[in-house]
mmCIF file of C-alpha atoms in Angstrom:
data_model
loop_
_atom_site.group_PDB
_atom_site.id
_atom_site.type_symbol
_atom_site.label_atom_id
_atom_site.label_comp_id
_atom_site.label_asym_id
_atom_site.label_seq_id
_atom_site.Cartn_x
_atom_site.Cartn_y
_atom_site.Cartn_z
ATOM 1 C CA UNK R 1 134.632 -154.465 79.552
ATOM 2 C CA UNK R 2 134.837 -151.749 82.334
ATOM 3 C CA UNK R 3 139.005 -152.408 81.766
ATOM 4 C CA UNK R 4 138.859 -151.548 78.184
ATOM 5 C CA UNK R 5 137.050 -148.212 78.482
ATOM 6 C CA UNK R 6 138.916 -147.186 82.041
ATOM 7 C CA UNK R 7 141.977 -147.991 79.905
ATOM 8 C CA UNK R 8 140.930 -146.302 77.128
ATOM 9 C CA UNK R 9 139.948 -142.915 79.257
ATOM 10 C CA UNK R 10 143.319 -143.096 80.826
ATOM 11 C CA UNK R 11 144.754 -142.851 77.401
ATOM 12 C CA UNK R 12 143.174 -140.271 76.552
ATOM 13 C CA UNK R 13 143.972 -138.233 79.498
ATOM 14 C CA UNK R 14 147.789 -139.209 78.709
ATOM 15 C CA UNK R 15 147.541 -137.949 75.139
ATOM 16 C CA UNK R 16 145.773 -135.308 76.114
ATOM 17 C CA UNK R 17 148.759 -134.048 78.809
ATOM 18 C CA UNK R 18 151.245 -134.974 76.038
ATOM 19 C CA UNK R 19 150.086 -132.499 73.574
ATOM 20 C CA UNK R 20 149.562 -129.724 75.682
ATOM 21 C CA UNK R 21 153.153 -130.210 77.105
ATOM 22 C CA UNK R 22 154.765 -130.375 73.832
ATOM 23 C CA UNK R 23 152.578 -127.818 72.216
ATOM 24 C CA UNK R 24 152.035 -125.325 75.782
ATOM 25 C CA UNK R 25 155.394 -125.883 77.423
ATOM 26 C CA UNK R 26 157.757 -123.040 76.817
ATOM 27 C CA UNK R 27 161.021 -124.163 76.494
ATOM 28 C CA UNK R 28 163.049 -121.470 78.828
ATOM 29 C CA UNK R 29 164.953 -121.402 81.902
ATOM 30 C CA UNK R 30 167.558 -124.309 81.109
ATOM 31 C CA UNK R 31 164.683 -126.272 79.374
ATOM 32 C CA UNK R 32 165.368 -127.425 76.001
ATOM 33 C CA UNK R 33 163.458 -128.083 73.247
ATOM 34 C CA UNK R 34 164.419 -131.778 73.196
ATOM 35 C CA UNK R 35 163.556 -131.389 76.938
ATOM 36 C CA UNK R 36 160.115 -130.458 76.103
ATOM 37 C CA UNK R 37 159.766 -132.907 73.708
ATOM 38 C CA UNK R 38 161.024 -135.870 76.352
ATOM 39 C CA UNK R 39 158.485 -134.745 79.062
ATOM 40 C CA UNK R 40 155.640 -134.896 76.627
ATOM 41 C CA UNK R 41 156.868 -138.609 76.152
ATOM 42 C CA UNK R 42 157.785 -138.916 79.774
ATOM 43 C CA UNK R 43 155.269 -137.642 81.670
ATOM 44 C CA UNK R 44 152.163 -139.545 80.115
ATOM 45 C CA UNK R 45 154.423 -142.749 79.906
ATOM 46 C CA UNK R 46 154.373 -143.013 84.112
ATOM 47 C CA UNK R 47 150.694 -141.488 84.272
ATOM 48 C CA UNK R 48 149.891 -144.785 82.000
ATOM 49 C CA UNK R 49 151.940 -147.001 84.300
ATOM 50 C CA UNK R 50 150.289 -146.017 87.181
ATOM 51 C CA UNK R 51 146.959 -146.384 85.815
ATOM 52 C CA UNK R 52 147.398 -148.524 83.035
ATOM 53 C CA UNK R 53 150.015 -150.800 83.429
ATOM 54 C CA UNK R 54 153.658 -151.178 82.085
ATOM 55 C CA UNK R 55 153.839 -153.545 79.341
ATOM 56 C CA UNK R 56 152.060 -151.873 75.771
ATOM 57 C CA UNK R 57 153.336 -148.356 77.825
ATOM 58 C CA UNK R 58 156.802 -148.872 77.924
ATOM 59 C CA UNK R 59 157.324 -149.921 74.426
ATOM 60 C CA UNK R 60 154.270 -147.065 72.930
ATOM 61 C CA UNK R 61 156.441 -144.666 74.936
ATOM 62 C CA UNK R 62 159.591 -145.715 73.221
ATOM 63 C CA UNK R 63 157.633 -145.758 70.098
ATOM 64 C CA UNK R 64 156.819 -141.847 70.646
ATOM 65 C CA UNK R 65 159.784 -141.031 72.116
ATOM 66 C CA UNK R 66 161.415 -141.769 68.604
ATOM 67 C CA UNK R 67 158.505 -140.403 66.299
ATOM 68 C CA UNK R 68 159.337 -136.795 68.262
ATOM 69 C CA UNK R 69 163.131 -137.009 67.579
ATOM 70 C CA UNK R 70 163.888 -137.386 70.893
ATOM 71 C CA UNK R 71 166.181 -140.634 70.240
ATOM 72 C CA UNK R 72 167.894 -142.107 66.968
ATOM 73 C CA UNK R 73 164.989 -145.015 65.835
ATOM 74 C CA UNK R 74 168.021 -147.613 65.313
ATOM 75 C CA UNK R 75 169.944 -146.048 68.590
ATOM 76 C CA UNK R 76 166.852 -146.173 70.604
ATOM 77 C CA UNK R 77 165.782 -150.027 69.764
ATOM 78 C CA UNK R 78 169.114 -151.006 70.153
ATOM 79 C CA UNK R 79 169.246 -149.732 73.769
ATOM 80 C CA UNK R 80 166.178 -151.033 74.484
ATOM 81 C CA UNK R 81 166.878 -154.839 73.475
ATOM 82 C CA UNK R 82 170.579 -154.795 73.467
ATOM 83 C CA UNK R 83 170.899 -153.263 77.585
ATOM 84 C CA UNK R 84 171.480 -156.194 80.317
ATOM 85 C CA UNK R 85 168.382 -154.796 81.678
ATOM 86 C CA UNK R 86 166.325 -154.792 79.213
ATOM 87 C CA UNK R 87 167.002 -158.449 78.388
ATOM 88 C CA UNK R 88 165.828 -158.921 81.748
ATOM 89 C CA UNK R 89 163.161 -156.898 82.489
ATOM 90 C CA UNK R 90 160.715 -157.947 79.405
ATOM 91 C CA UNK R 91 161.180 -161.627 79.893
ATOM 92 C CA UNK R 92 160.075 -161.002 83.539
ATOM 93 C CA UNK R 93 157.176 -158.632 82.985
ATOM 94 C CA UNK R 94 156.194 -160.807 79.872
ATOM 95 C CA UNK R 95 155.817 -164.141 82.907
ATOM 96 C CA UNK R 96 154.413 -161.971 85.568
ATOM 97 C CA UNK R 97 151.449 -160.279 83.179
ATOM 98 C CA UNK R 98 150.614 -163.795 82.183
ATOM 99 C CA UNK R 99 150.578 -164.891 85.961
ATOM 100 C CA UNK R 100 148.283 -162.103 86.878
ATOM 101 C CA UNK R 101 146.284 -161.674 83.886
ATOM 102 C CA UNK R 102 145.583 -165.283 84.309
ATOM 103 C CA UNK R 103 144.509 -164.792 87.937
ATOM 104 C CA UNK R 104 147.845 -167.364 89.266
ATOM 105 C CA UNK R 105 148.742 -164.365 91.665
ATOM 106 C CA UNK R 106 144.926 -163.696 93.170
ATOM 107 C CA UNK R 107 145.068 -167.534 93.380
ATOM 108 C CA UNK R 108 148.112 -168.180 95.414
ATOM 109 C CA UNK R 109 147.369 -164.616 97.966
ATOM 110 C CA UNK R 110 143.636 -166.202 98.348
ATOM 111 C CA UNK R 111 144.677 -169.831 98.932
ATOM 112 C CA UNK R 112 147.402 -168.051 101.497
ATOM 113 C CA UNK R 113 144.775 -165.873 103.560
ATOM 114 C CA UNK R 114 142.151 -169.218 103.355
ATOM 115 C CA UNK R 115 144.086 -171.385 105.448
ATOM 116 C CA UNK R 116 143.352 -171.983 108.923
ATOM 117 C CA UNK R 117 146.530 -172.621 110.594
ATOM 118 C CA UNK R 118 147.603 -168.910 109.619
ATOM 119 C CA UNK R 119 144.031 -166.956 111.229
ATOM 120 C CA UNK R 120 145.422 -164.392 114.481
ATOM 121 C CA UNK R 121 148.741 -165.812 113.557
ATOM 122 C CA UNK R 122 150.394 -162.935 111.475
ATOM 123 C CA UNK R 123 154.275 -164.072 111.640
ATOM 124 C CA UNK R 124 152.933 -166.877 110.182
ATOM 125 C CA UNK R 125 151.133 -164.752 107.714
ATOM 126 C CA UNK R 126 154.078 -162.899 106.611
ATOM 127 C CA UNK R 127 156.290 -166.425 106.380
ATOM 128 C CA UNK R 128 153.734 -168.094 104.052
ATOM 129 C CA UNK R 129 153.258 -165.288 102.380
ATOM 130 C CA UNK R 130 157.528 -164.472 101.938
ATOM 131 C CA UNK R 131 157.646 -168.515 100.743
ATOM 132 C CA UNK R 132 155.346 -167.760 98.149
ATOM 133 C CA UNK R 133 157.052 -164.904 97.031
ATOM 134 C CA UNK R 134 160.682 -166.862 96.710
ATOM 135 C CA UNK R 135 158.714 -169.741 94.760
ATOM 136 C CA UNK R 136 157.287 -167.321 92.293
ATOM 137 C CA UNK R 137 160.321 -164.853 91.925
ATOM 138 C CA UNK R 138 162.166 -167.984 90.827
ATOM 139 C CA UNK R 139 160.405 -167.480 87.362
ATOM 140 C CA UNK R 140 160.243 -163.357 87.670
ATOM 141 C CA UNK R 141 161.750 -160.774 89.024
ATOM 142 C CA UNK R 142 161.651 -160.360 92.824
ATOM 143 C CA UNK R 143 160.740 -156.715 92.608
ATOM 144 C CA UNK R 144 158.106 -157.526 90.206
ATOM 145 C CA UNK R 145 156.128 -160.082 92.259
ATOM 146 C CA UNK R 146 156.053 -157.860 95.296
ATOM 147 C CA UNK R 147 153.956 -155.454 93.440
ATOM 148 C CA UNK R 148 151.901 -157.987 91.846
ATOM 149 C CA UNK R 149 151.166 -159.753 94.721
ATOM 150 C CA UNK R 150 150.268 -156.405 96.825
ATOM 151 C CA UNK R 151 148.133 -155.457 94.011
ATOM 152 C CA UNK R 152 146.454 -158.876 94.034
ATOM 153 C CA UNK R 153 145.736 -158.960 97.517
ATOM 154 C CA UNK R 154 143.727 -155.122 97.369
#
């Protein structure tokens, strides 16, 4: 429950910095109005994947992003789901939010740092560790798991 309202502060704090920007932000020295418009989208967008995660924030952002007239709503969606890396980015973050909302990544970095044969050995550490990294990026993204499993470990 502490999730949902810690989430729901942070949102607050993003939509908060989002209307000042597009409301407060002059748009002046080079700065364009569609400028302004993209940092008010922008800006909140990696304050919410920093504290909130990057799944309902990257597609809300989009979401904004084309209610302001910053992109073309059938240009925009088209992008998203029609670029190589978008096709495989989602599928990716879609497996690795399941794995950690689940608790699969705390579960493999506990049952890692739990055995024995690895205590005052830390090259041994860091191998077990870099195996379980190659089993799970072979259903995500390399990149992806690195952060999860860092996160999962704090």
């Amino acid at each position: 429950m502490g999730d949902i309202k810690k989430n729901q502060k942070n949102f607050i704090i993003a939509l908060i910095a989002g209307v000042l920007i597009y409301f407060f932000l002059p748009a002046a020295n080079g700065l364009t109005d569609l400028g302004v418009k993209m940092l008010a989208v922008f800006l909140p967008t990696i304050y919410l994947w920093l504290t909130c995660g990057t799944g309902w924030t990257s597609l809300f952002s989009v979401t904004v992003a084309v209610m302001l007239g910053v992109y073309a709503g059938s240009s925009a969606y088209a992008t998203l789901w029609g670029n190589i890396c978008a096709a495989a980015v989602i599928p990716f973050l879609m497996v690795a939010s399941v794995m950690q909302e689940n608790g699969a990544f705390e579960w493999i970095v506990k049952w890692i740092i739990s055995r024995k044969f690895i205590h005052g050995r830390p090259t041994l550490f860091l191998i077990m560790f870099t195996i379980a990294e190659v089993i799970i990026s072979i259903f995500t993204a390399p990149q992806v798991v690195a952060v999860l499993f860092f996160s999962a470990s704090w």
